[in-house]
Amino acid sequence: MTTSNTKAKDFIREIIDEDLKKDKYNGRVQTRFPPEPNGYLHIGHAKSICLNFGIANECQGLCNLRFDDTNPIKEEEEYVQSIKDDIQWLGFDWDNRLFFASDYFDQIYDYAIQLVKEGMAYVDDLQADEISNYRGTLIQPGKNSPYRERSIKENLELLKRMKAGEFADGEKVLRAKIDMTHPNLNMRDPIMYRILHTSHHRTKNEWYIYPMYDWAHGLEDSIEGITHSICTLEFENHRPLYDWFLEKLGVYQPQQIEFARLNITYTVMSKRMLLEIINKGIVSGWDDPRLPTLRGMRRRGYPPQAIRNFCRRIGVSKVNSMVDIEILEHCIRDELNKTAPRFMGVLNPLKVVITNYPIGKVEELEGINNPENPSAGTRKIPFSRILYIEKEDFMEEPPKKFYRLAPGREVRLRYAFFITCQKAIMKNNEVIELRCTIDPETHGGYAPDGRKVKSTIHWVSAPQALNAEIRLYNHLFTVPNPTGQNNVDLKEFINPQSLEILKKCKVEPMVQNLKPFSRFQFERKGYFCIDPDTTENNLIINQTIGLKDTWAKIKKK
RNA sequence: AGCCCUGUGGUGUAGUGGUUCAACAUUCUGGCCUUUGGAGCCAGCGACAGCGGUUCGAAUCCGCUCAGGGCUGCCA
């Protein structure tokens, strides 16, 4: 919101500004988001939602939610609800403007009658493969159907009988009479209606004919008084047809504007491929946290605000592009850094015994909930003789630049004490326990003598610790552009380490109070979120994203 | 091959003929700071697809070339 005024306008907002200046639609701006209810929404849709609803908000205009339900074979009610949920979760509101293309089936049919009466549409008996042959190719003109010159009377009669369900699927179609030699294939007598004896999720068995996208979409926009019909680049070649129908009908005409769809590295966006990954069991479902679906991202812990910021930041243009996933990840961290409460959690526990701390004593230390936001307050964290720290925070023989715990070395336990490692207990060549001492003078983590330690590590008190299962996620694919190579099975690029499950994690007791989908930070480890599959005695936590890790970078060198 | 669209640092965008013109974000490299090796702060690397033309002056206007994308569903 705050950046919208300062940020440069994209080409679509510029067009709209220009139209506003010229008073093209009486100062009105009305957009629409027109999903087909045949799948779940992903972040590519989010870009479109943010654009359409965003523009309406900025211009004191309106944005409709319209389900483009013209193909009953693929569409289901289930998707309608999920799409509505996802849009609301993203943070947008269509108010009372929820529409369906099927609301207009009667009107659209009347317009078809009008076109037939004016000799601009005809019923064709050609079969699907014949129509395809007659259409010609990219470089060869098509030829006229033998049924193209039927009388208006006969066309009217036939269309009525099509509507009445007198013909079988595929037996006839209604076509616009334009030009079979047109260089734009979409203009070679496009099909307006096909026969489908299929029940529709809303109109049930009322219709036997269903309008095609090109025929219906412009009319839907026109009927709703849309001013700017924003769609993706692949519809560019359809715009002449969009305009043709509305001009011939003499009805209100919105303008279609196309922009490039979103691609992100290391993931896929097409419905078909997402479905394939799900059906092959590579991921658990539409809400798998590794997927770019809105449901997946919600479960992963991505804040809607971060997704909106991302969509704003990547801009809008007509260039086919591939956005670096780092930008998305930056937006996620940026938002979570400001908003996520902090806790301590140990992913791979290493037991630590504080030999100079009394057996049975428990004291409470104060931790800051969010250093970025003082109003988030503080909390109590229990401390006792037995603790867990992160396995990787200790090294027997620390290399240069490793600042954490090592034999004889002193570091700080966050919010607690300075701790010195006295002894590492080994078993089968593996460190299984540490014997350490604390300096009681450093209560809270401050040294009265002003001495410094090189690092601060996180910890959890063993008796009070909660057990948790933590799921770590990585990129779903091993290559930046998995669909870029042809003739290769997508499965070859699936990252075998996209999911890593840690079962024996220990987290501080306050986490108990968090509800499913709550987002938070485990200090030094990253951002996390409570998985909805969490039960009374099985705490499941998803890692949203790790913190930037300078040490990991040094280690690599 | 026909039609349509698009070419600015690695990535995504800004720049719309002239002392704010090559900017911003991200990534990457250094440094500062730090009770998260987080965050923050500072600095640095890095681009106008090419060739002509118009002009006093071109990333910006024109032409050509090259490159990338889309279009031959009774899908949307």
XYZ file of C-alpha atoms (C1' of nucleotides) in Angstrom:
633
model
C 0.000 0.000 0.000
C 2.665 2.452 1.014
C 4.794 1.753 -2.030
C 2.017 1.883 -4.587
C 2.307 5.621 -5.057
C 6.051 5.796 -5.288
C 6.569 2.757 -7.448
C 6.772 3.242 -11.179
C 3.640 2.230 -13.030
C 3.630 -0.840 -15.192
C 2.332 -0.615 -18.741
C -1.161 -1.732 -17.767
C -1.531 0.872 -15.046
C -0.251 3.416 -17.538
C -2.911 2.479 -20.053
C -5.549 2.776 -17.372
C -4.213 6.153 -16.226
C -4.385 7.315 -19.802
C -7.959 6.052 -20.181
C -8.903 7.784 -16.963
C -7.429 11.027 -18.264
C -9.383 10.712 -21.492
C -12.482 9.761 -19.531
C -12.781 6.709 -21.739
C -15.200 4.791 -19.527
C -16.643 7.785 -17.670
C -13.855 7.489 -15.161
C -14.824 3.963 -14.329
C -12.331 1.141 -13.737
C -13.637 -2.386 -13.466
C -11.496 -5.488 -13.735
C -12.157 -9.129 -13.115
C -10.398 -12.284 -12.059
C -11.852 -15.110 -14.176
C -10.611 -18.530 -13.019
C -11.870 -21.757 -14.496
C -12.990 -23.964 -11.600
C -10.921 -26.945 -12.630
C -7.954 -26.806 -10.263
C -6.356 -25.051 -7.354
C -4.844 -21.583 -7.489
C -1.084 -21.124 -7.581
C 1.235 -18.145 -7.262
C 0.855 -17.432 -10.973
C -2.815 -16.805 -10.297
C -1.786 -14.685 -7.332
C 0.031 -12.380 -9.731
C -3.172 -11.952 -11.710
C -5.293 -11.540 -8.579
C -2.954 -8.894 -7.175
C -2.980 -7.110 -10.509
C -6.730 -7.098 -11.014
C -7.815 -6.449 -7.445
C -4.840 -4.172 -6.882
C -5.651 -1.932 -9.812
C -9.297 -1.731 -8.791
C -8.280 -0.716 -5.253
C -5.853 1.920 -6.453
C -8.330 3.484 -8.858
C -11.385 3.350 -6.593
C -12.706 0.828 -9.088
C -14.164 -2.638 -8.757
C -12.896 -6.129 -9.394
C -15.295 -9.002 -10.015
C -14.682 -12.624 -9.230
C -16.076 -14.597 -12.132
C -15.857 -18.325 -12.599
C -15.416 -19.107 -16.250
C -17.403 -22.321 -16.143
C -18.087 -23.019 -19.797
C -16.706 -26.559 -19.907
C -18.699 -28.931 -17.669
C -16.407 -31.853 -18.458
C -13.510 -30.451 -16.460
C -15.167 -28.288 -13.876
C -16.268 -29.097 -10.387
C -17.953 -27.364 -7.489
C -15.114 -28.376 -5.163
C -12.766 -26.012 -6.948
C -15.152 -23.077 -6.674
C -14.946 -23.125 -2.895
C -11.194 -23.617 -2.773
C -10.603 -20.739 -5.158
C -12.810 -18.437 -3.100
C -10.970 -19.464 0.061
C -7.583 -18.863 -1.492
C -8.474 -15.403 -2.790
C -9.730 -14.375 0.629
C -6.665 -15.813 2.297
C -4.512 -13.783 -0.075
C -6.355 -10.753 1.210
C -8.797 -9.709 -1.490
C -12.529 -9.220 -1.494
C -14.983 -9.315 -4.385
C -17.725 -7.978 -2.143
C -21.074 -8.901 -3.703
C -19.648 -9.362 -7.174
C -19.389 -13.123 -7.437
C -20.408 -14.223 -10.914
C -20.431 -17.282 -13.114
C -20.207 -17.476 -16.869
C -23.088 -19.910 -16.600
C -25.219 -17.047 -15.247
C -25.138 -15.670 -18.772
C -25.840 -18.803 -20.798
C -29.292 -17.538 -21.834
C -28.005 -14.123 -22.871
C -25.086 -15.616 -24.731
C -27.454 -17.907 -26.594
C -29.622 -14.944 -27.570
C -26.555 -13.205 -28.949
C -25.774 -16.320 -30.972
C -29.267 -16.193 -32.470
C -28.617 -12.558 -33.361
C -25.406 -13.437 -35.169
C -27.075 -16.283 -37.048
C -29.908 -13.973 -38.093
C -27.390 -11.517 -39.433
C -25.712 -14.250 -41.449
C -22.530 -14.179 -39.376
C -22.747 -17.647 -37.872
C -23.661 -21.058 -39.198
C -24.188 -24.623 -38.116
C -21.492 -26.950 -39.378
C -21.926 -30.734 -39.722
C -18.236 -31.385 -40.216
C -16.648 -33.732 -37.691
C -13.822 -32.642 -35.422
C -11.032 -34.079 -37.572
C -12.608 -32.623 -40.707
C -12.843 -29.200 -39.172
C -9.219 -29.471 -38.268
C -8.290 -30.411 -41.850
C -10.384 -27.657 -43.342
C -8.712 -25.120 -41.056
C -5.454 -25.301 -43.009
C -2.129 -24.783 -41.295
C 0.045 -21.971 -40.021
C 1.239 -21.307 -43.557
C -1.636 -22.606 -45.648
C -5.061 -21.022 -45.827
C -8.071 -23.067 -44.820
C -11.057 -23.808 -46.994
C -14.742 -23.271 -46.544
C -16.922 -25.933 -45.047
C -19.539 -27.299 -47.467
C -22.144 -26.288 -44.858
C -20.965 -22.705 -44.719
C -23.659 -21.324 -47.006
C -26.700 -22.773 -45.322
C -29.687 -20.467 -45.207
C -30.283 -18.364 -42.163
C -33.565 -20.158 -41.669
C -31.920 -23.553 -41.684
C -29.152 -22.401 -39.357
C -31.710 -21.041 -36.917
C -33.641 -24.273 -37.027
C -30.536 -26.394 -36.537
C -29.224 -24.252 -33.680
C -32.538 -24.587 -31.876
C -32.431 -28.328 -32.293
C -28.831 -28.387 -31.031
C -29.973 -26.535 -27.956
C -32.892 -28.936 -27.547
C -30.482 -31.832 -27.346
C -31.562 -33.472 -30.580
C -28.037 -34.205 -31.738
C -25.252 -36.288 -30.304
C -22.005 -34.854 -28.956
C -19.770 -33.775 -31.791
C -22.451 -34.079 -34.462
C -22.690 -30.371 -35.117
C -21.191 -27.076 -34.012
C -22.084 -23.436 -34.399
C -19.352 -21.407 -36.075
C -18.744 -17.736 -36.675
C -18.541 -16.913 -40.374
C -15.372 -14.881 -40.660
C -12.600 -15.874 -43.068
C -11.101 -19.311 -43.662
C -8.007 -17.779 -45.208
C -7.250 -15.387 -42.359
C -3.564 -15.425 -41.337
C -4.687 -15.593 -37.718
C -5.973 -19.116 -37.245
C -8.364 -17.977 -34.547
C -10.290 -16.058 -37.172
C -10.868 -19.086 -39.450
C -14.523 -19.546 -38.583
C -14.021 -20.261 -34.876
C -16.412 -22.573 -33.084
C -18.918 -20.829 -30.851
C -20.920 -23.758 -29.501
C -20.238 -27.442 -29.142
C -22.715 -30.135 -28.163
C -22.082 -31.680 -24.760
C -24.596 -33.948 -23.079
C -22.901 -33.387 -19.764
C -24.251 -32.177 -16.478
C -22.948 -28.784 -15.423
C -22.059 -28.016 -11.816
C -24.589 -25.212 -11.696
C -27.003 -25.465 -14.632
C -27.222 -29.242 -14.192
C -28.958 -30.784 -17.243
C -30.486 -27.623 -18.628
C -28.041 -27.265 -21.520
C -26.842 -29.540 -24.295
C -24.679 -26.919 -25.906
C -21.884 -24.982 -24.203
C -20.124 -21.841 -25.451
C -16.426 -21.849 -26.266
C -14.038 -19.484 -24.466
C -13.639 -17.057 -27.350
C -17.347 -16.745 -27.849
C -18.253 -16.439 -24.202
C -15.467 -14.509 -22.593
C -15.875 -11.159 -24.288
C -19.598 -11.300 -23.667
C -19.071 -12.053 -19.991
C -16.843 -8.993 -19.787
C -19.297 -6.922 -21.760
C -22.299 -7.940 -19.672
C -20.477 -7.085 -16.438
C -19.275 -3.756 -17.767
C -15.633 -4.629 -17.392
C -13.392 -1.802 -18.595
C -10.048 -3.575 -18.757
C -9.987 -7.295 -19.400
C -6.527 -8.355 -18.307
C -5.270 -11.750 -19.394
C -2.070 -13.590 -20.212
C 0.020 -13.378 -23.360
C -1.279 -16.527 -25.027
C -4.576 -14.742 -25.626
C -2.965 -12.038 -27.677
C -3.926 -13.762 -30.919
C -7.463 -14.050 -29.631
C -7.957 -10.327 -29.202
C -9.052 -9.740 -32.807
C -11.759 -12.327 -32.258
C -12.715 -10.865 -28.882
C -13.184 -7.528 -30.641
C -14.918 -9.038 -33.684
C -17.716 -10.637 -31.688
C -18.431 -7.541 -29.639
C -18.290 -5.230 -32.645
C -20.583 -7.379 -34.764
C -23.030 -7.649 -31.897
C -22.821 -3.905 -31.329
C -22.512 -4.282 -27.573
C -20.393 -2.558 -24.938
C -16.763 -3.340 -25.583
C -14.088 -3.633 -22.905
C -10.437 -3.699 -23.908
C -8.341 -6.788 -23.533
C -4.765 -6.285 -22.322
C -2.247 -9.103 -22.122
C 0.701 -9.549 -19.770
C 3.341 -12.248 -19.308
C 2.511 -15.057 -16.928
C 4.754 -15.773 -13.985
C 7.494 -18.377 -14.047
C 9.710 -19.071 -11.048
C 12.940 -21.040 -10.979
C 13.055 -24.539 -9.470
C 9.311 -25.068 -9.710
C 6.537 -25.580 -12.247
C 3.372 -23.625 -12.672
C 1.240 -25.486 -15.159
C -1.885 -27.177 -13.878
C -1.100 -30.244 -15.938
C 2.342 -30.728 -14.443
C 1.234 -29.999 -10.916
C -1.441 -32.630 -11.360
C 1.120 -35.074 -12.694
C 3.388 -34.575 -9.687
C 0.458 -35.071 -7.354
C -0.958 -38.117 -9.145
C 2.389 -39.851 -9.231
C 2.628 -39.429 -5.479
C 5.752 -37.314 -5.667
C 4.078 -34.876 -3.309
C 1.202 -35.462 -0.921
C -1.492 -33.320 -2.537
C -2.480 -29.842 -3.703
C -1.499 -28.436 -0.328
C 1.947 -30.026 -0.158
C 4.268 -27.318 1.198
C 6.683 -27.854 -1.688
C 4.138 -26.809 -4.285
C 3.672 -23.253 -5.575
C -0.067 -23.561 -4.948
C -1.590 -21.027 -2.600
C -2.682 -23.881 -0.359
C 0.819 -25.306 -0.372
C 2.304 -21.942 0.460
C -0.193 -21.376 3.240
C 0.728 -24.723 4.781
C 4.401 -23.941 4.294
C 3.967 -20.741 6.294
C 4.250 -18.108 3.593
C 2.427 -14.985 4.781
C -0.116 -13.635 2.274
C 1.407 -10.194 2.711
C 4.756 -11.555 1.514
C 3.151 -13.012 -1.595
C 1.468 -9.690 -2.306
C 4.770 -7.862 -1.861
C 6.420 -10.310 -4.192
C 3.796 -9.797 -6.892
C 4.262 -6.068 -6.589
C 8.025 -6.296 -6.719
C 8.317 -8.467 -9.831
C 6.269 -6.028 -11.848
C 4.175 -6.610 -14.933
C 5.367 -6.660 -18.515
C 5.048 -8.485 -21.819
C 8.421 -10.193 -21.661
C 8.455 -13.919 -21.041
C 10.563 -14.192 -17.961
C 11.737 -16.487 -15.231
C 11.813 -14.919 -11.802
C 14.541 -16.083 -9.483
C 13.009 -17.923 -6.544
C 15.456 -15.968 -4.369
C 13.238 -12.942 -4.787
C 10.238 -14.812 -3.442
C 12.338 -16.161 -0.593
C 13.584 -12.688 0.203
C 10.015 -11.400 0.410
C 9.101 -14.269 2.741
C 12.053 -13.589 5.063
C 11.488 -9.864 4.944
C 7.880 -10.161 6.059
C 8.490 -12.887 8.628
C 11.446 -11.023 10.114
C 9.111 -8.161 10.927
C 6.178 -10.216 12.143
C 7.218 -13.666 13.380
C 7.551 -14.209 17.141
C 10.788 -15.908 18.127
C 11.260 -19.188 19.963
C 14.065 -21.630 20.494
C 13.993 -25.104 19.030
C 16.698 -27.697 18.555
C 16.453 -29.672 15.346
C 19.229 -32.197 16.002
C 19.623 -32.372 19.786
C 22.884 -32.895 21.631
C 22.535 -33.426 25.370
C 24.387 -31.026 27.642
C 24.834 -31.456 31.404
C 25.682 -28.319 33.380
C 27.822 -29.860 36.084
C 27.850 -26.798 38.343
C 24.083 -26.272 38.250
C 22.006 -27.827 41.060
C 20.066 -30.994 40.320
C 16.347 -30.310 40.282
C 16.632 -26.528 40.142
C 14.576 -24.747 37.483
C 14.665 -21.027 36.888
C 12.909 -18.850 34.362
C 14.776 -16.559 32.054
C 13.373 -13.783 29.973
C 13.440 -13.898 26.183
C 12.527 -11.175 23.735
C 9.657 -12.216 21.484
C 10.623 -10.110 18.505
C 13.619 -7.786 18.462
C 12.122 -6.086 15.392
C 8.956 -5.284 17.279
C 9.270 -4.271 20.949
C 5.509 -4.368 21.416
C 5.637 -8.151 20.970
C 6.949 -8.228 24.539
C 8.886 -10.921 26.341
C 8.364 -14.468 27.576
C 9.703 -16.847 30.193
C 12.012 -19.683 29.215
C 12.831 -22.467 31.690
C 16.469 -23.331 32.395
C 17.792 -26.388 34.203
C 20.787 -28.689 34.587
C 20.090 -30.772 31.499
C 19.809 -28.982 28.175
C 19.786 -29.703 24.485
C 21.801 -27.733 22.022
C 22.156 -28.120 18.272
C 24.548 -30.906 17.267
C 26.180 -28.686 14.693
C 26.903 -26.020 17.310
C 29.664 -28.167 18.759
C 32.864 -29.381 17.134
C 35.599 -31.418 18.762
C 38.211 -29.908 16.530
C 36.876 -26.582 15.384
C 38.233 -25.243 12.109
C 39.156 -21.581 11.692
C 36.147 -19.277 11.696
C 34.008 -21.752 13.612
C 32.929 -19.602 16.542
C 30.625 -21.994 18.349
C 31.201 -24.455 21.181
C 34.314 -26.623 21.363
C 36.276 -28.242 24.205
C 37.495 -25.549 26.559
C 35.682 -22.781 24.717
C 33.152 -20.362 26.161
C 30.030 -19.191 24.279
C 26.728 -17.660 25.300
C 23.479 -19.562 25.707
C 20.944 -17.103 24.401
C 19.201 -15.188 27.210
C 20.852 -17.526 29.778
C 24.518 -17.856 30.727
C 28.011 -18.058 29.370
C 28.863 -21.719 29.116
C 32.205 -23.488 28.856
C 32.622 -26.961 27.477
C 34.685 -29.125 29.851
C 34.349 -32.513 28.247
C 32.793 -34.287 25.316
C 31.554 -37.812 25.896
C 31.996 -40.067 22.924
C 30.413 -43.297 21.837
C 31.351 -45.052 18.623
C 33.326 -42.068 17.502
C 30.354 -39.793 17.936
C 29.779 -37.074 20.493
C 26.718 -38.068 22.490
C 26.904 -35.721 25.457
C 28.684 -32.617 26.679
C 29.741 -31.782 30.214
C 29.809 -28.043 30.675
C 29.904 -25.374 33.347
C 28.227 -22.021 33.418
C 29.406 -18.774 34.895
C 26.587 -17.865 37.322
C 27.679 -14.213 37.104
C 26.522 -14.070 33.479
C 22.817 -14.522 34.238
C 20.719 -13.329 31.315
C 23.730 -13.545 29.051
C 25.579 -10.437 30.206
C 29.130 -10.602 31.558
C 29.645 -8.096 34.374
C 33.364 -7.959 33.597
C 32.604 -7.065 30.014
C 34.338 -10.034 28.480
C 33.164 -11.099 25.043
C 32.293 -14.440 23.527
C 32.475 -15.156 19.830
C 29.003 -16.590 19.508
C 25.565 -17.120 20.974
C 23.798 -20.433 20.561
C 20.236 -21.565 21.158
C 19.187 -24.272 23.582
C 16.194 -25.947 25.193
C 15.828 -27.172 28.772
C 15.384 -30.948 28.615
C 12.723 -31.640 31.275
C 10.333 -29.029 29.895
C 11.099 -29.543 26.219
C 8.361 -30.490 23.774
C 9.008 -33.271 21.311
C 8.310 -32.317 17.728
C 8.517 -33.587 14.210
C 10.055 -30.963 11.982
C 9.787 -31.121 8.215
C 12.467 -29.403 6.195
C 11.799 -28.402 2.614
C 14.038 -27.709 -0.331
C 13.383 -26.841 -3.955
C 11.165 -29.403 -5.631
C 13.425 -29.568 -8.666
C 17.172 -29.810 -9.058
C 17.317 -27.532 -12.084
C 16.148 -23.920 -12.437
C 13.943 -24.597 -15.431
C 12.628 -28.173 -15.315
C 10.263 -27.643 -18.234
C 12.903 -25.956 -20.355
C 14.247 -29.196 -21.766
C 12.007 -31.120 -24.108
C 11.416 -34.829 -24.251
C 12.640 -35.349 -20.742
C 10.647 -36.911 -17.956
C 9.946 -34.338 -15.271
C 10.715 -36.957 -12.687
C 14.381 -36.870 -13.592
C 14.645 -33.408 -12.132
C 12.763 -34.014 -8.912
C 14.977 -33.168 -5.968
C 15.251 -36.320 -3.828
C 15.949 -34.078 -0.846
C 12.965 -31.812 -1.295
C 11.573 -33.152 1.987
C 13.565 -34.129 5.035
C 11.752 -35.260 8.169
C 13.329 -34.780 11.590
C 11.563 -36.781 14.288
C 13.421 -36.078 17.500
C 13.399 -32.332 17.708
C 13.134 -30.509 21.024
C 11.362 -27.184 21.261
C 10.625 -24.749 24.066
C 7.329 -25.185 25.942
C 5.688 -21.954 24.717
C 5.278 -23.525 21.279
C 2.554 -25.672 22.818
C 0.153 -22.735 22.681
C 0.451 -22.122 18.954
C -2.447 -22.914 16.648
C -2.118 -24.674 13.278
C -0.736 -22.372 10.578
C 0.900 -20.106 13.200
C 4.147 -18.700 11.866
C 7.226 -18.120 14.003
C 10.997 -18.172 14.028
C 13.264 -20.652 15.713
C 16.204 -18.421 16.460
C 19.222 -19.061 14.291
C 17.399 -21.809 12.360
C 14.698 -20.193 10.290
C 10.985 -19.565 10.027
C 8.504 -22.285 10.820
C 4.807 -22.917 10.989
C 2.552 -25.377 12.786
C 1.297 -28.049 10.399
C -2.479 -28.620 10.468
C -1.915 -32.371 10.920
C -0.627 -31.611 14.414
C -2.467 -33.513 17.164
C -2.480 -33.438 20.957
C 0.600 -35.643 21.231
C 2.175 -35.221 17.824
C 3.491 -31.751 17.177
C 4.364 -31.287 13.497
C 6.235 -28.198 12.374
C 7.025 -27.152 8.817
C 10.091 -25.136 8.015
C 8.986 -22.198 5.898
C 12.490 -21.124 5.024
C 15.875 -21.020 6.679
C 17.597 -17.885 7.849
C 20.433 -16.639 5.706
C 23.353 -18.724 6.800
C 26.770 -17.112 6.587
C 28.479 -20.046 8.241
C 27.073 -22.457 5.645
C 28.639 -20.252 3.007
C 32.013 -20.227 4.738
C 31.839 -23.990 5.156
C 31.372 -24.457 1.436
C 34.642 -22.762 0.601
C 7.035 -20.852 -43.965
C 2.426 -17.232 -42.418
C 0.529 -14.054 -38.437
C 1.182 -11.827 -33.563
C 4.329 -10.370 -29.390
C 9.101 -9.306 -26.963
C 14.722 -7.976 -26.508
C 18.261 -2.771 -20.523
C 23.652 -5.936 -15.264
C 23.089 -13.226 -13.385
C 17.599 -12.494 -12.316
C 13.165 -9.106 -12.202
C 12.002 -4.110 -13.308
C 12.737 1.729 -14.092
C 14.166 4.953 -17.769
C 9.132 7.576 -23.032
C 15.366 12.240 -27.528
C 19.267 16.516 -23.551
C 23.697 18.239 -16.490
C 18.630 13.232 -11.624
C 19.965 8.816 -17.462
C 22.306 4.483 -17.239
C 18.454 3.848 -11.663
C 15.951 0.274 -8.102
C 15.342 -4.643 -6.014
C 17.515 -9.363 -5.611
C 21.895 -12.348 -6.086
C 27.191 -12.239 -5.495
C 32.143 -9.862 -3.058
C 34.136 -7.148 0.787
C 33.591 -4.242 5.365
C 30.887 -2.213 9.887
C 27.640 -3.628 13.755
C 25.458 -7.474 16.679
C 22.925 -11.465 23.147
C 20.125 -14.875 16.320
C 27.031 -16.169 11.903
C 19.564 -13.351 11.675
C 18.180 -8.303 10.975
C 20.426 -3.569 9.925
C 24.256 -0.206 7.769
C 28.304 1.001 4.097
C 31.023 -0.099 -0.243
C 32.009 -2.943 -4.723
C 31.241 -6.214 -9.289
C 27.813 -6.254 -13.195
C 23.473 -4.186 -18.743
C 20.977 -0.725 -23.261
C 20.924 -7.891 -28.844
C 23.591 -6.246 -33.611
C 24.090 -3.017 -37.833
C 22.576 1.169 -40.385
C 19.659 5.793 -40.483
C 17.171 10.555 -38.512
C 19.264 14.382 -35.091
C 23.728 19.130 -32.570
C 22.408 14.896 -29.363
C 19.388 8.046 -29.416
C 18.413 2.865 -24.440
C 14.388 6.162 -26.204
C 12.334 7.640 -33.168
C 12.841 4.752 -38.181
C 14.711 0.465 -41.151
C 17.049 -4.136 -41.531
C 19.281 -8.352 -39.152
C 19.631 -11.675 -35.183
C 17.502 -13.982 -30.893
C 13.383 -15.611 -27.740
C 8.068 -16.634 -27.085
C 2.953 -17.624 -28.788
C -0.739 -19.494 -32.500
C -2.838 -25.375 -36.542
C -8.562 -28.209 -29.074
C -15.504 -29.264 -30.385
C -9.562 -26.516 -23.617
C -9.285 -21.980 -21.024
